[in-house]
Coordinates of C-alpha atoms in Angstrom, one line a residue:
M1 CA -72.5 -10.0 -17.4
K2 CA -69.6 -9.6 -15.0
I3 CA -66.3 -8.4 -16.3
I4 CA -63.1 -9.3 -14.5
E5 CA -60.2 -6.9 -15.0
K6 CA -56.7 -7.8 -14.1
E7 CA -54.0 -5.2 -13.7
F8 CA -50.3 -6.0 -13.1
N9 CA -47.7 -3.5 -11.9
A10 CA -44.4 -4.6 -13.4
I11 CA -42.4 -2.4 -11.0
T12 CA -43.9 -3.6 -7.7
G13 CA -45.1 -7.0 -8.9
E14 CA -48.5 -6.2 -7.5
E15 CA -51.6 -7.7 -9.2
T16 CA -55.0 -6.1 -8.8
I17 CA -58.2 -8.0 -9.8
T18 CA -61.4 -6.1 -10.2
E19 CA -64.9 -7.5 -10.9
R20 CA -67.6 -5.2 -12.3
D21 CA -70.8 -5.2 -14.3
E22 CA -70.5 -4.4 -18.0
T23 CA -71.6 -1.0 -19.2
A24 CA -74.5 -0.6 -21.7
A25 CA -71.9 0.2 -24.4
E26 CA -69.9 -2.9 -23.7
K27 CA -73.1 -5.0 -23.7
K28 CA -74.2 -3.6 -27.0
A29 CA -70.7 -4.3 -28.5
R30 CA -70.7 -7.8 -27.1
E31 CA -74.2 -8.5 -28.5
K32 CA -73.2 -7.1 -31.9
S33 CA -70.1 -9.2 -32.0
Q34 CA -72.0 -12.3 -31.0
A35 CA -74.6 -11.6 -33.8
K36 CA -71.8 -11.1 -36.4
F37 CA -70.1 -14.3 -35.3
A38 CA -73.4 -16.3 -35.6
Q39 CA -74.0 -14.8 -39.1
L40 CA -70.5 -15.7 -40.2
Q41 CA -70.8 -19.2 -38.8
A42 CA -74.1 -19.7 -40.6
E43 CA -72.6 -18.4 -43.9
A44 CA -69.7 -20.8 -43.5
E45 CA -72.0 -23.7 -42.9
A46 CA -74.1 -22.8 -45.9
K47 CA -71.0 -22.7 -48.1
A48 CA -69.8 -26.0 -46.9
T49 CA -73.3 -27.5 -47.6
A50 CA -73.3 -26.1 -51.1
R51 CA -69.8 -27.4 -51.8
Q52 CA -70.8 -30.8 -50.6
A53 CA -73.9 -30.8 -52.7
I54 CA -71.9 -29.9 -55.8
A55 CA -69.3 -32.6 -55.0
D56 CA -72.1 -35.1 -54.6
R57 CA -73.6 -34.2 -58.0
L58 CA -70.2 -34.6 -59.6
G59 CA -69.5 -37.8 -57.8
L60 CA -66.4 -36.5 -55.9
T61 CA -65.3 -37.5 -52.5
A62 CA -64.5 -34.9 -49.9
D63 CA -60.7 -35.6 -50.4
E64 CA -61.0 -35.2 -54.1
L65 CA -62.9 -31.9 -53.7
Q66 CA -60.2 -30.7 -51.3
V67 CA -57.5 -31.4 -53.8
L68 CA -59.4 -29.5 -56.5
L69 CA -60.1 -26.5 -54.2
G70 CA -56.8 -26.6 -52.3

């Protein structure tokens, strides 16, 4: 993956843009972050599904459930 770095010198007003390949450490950190995000997203979807299943069993609408949980 390419990384674009932008550097701005406030004194001269000069802007420097550099494009480079990511390092192995940056790649590892990015992949770890993406995996964590996917895990959190899956957990949130599972919680939402579980809440909806409980609401359905109790005969509550989404709005009523929001009022109770809000």
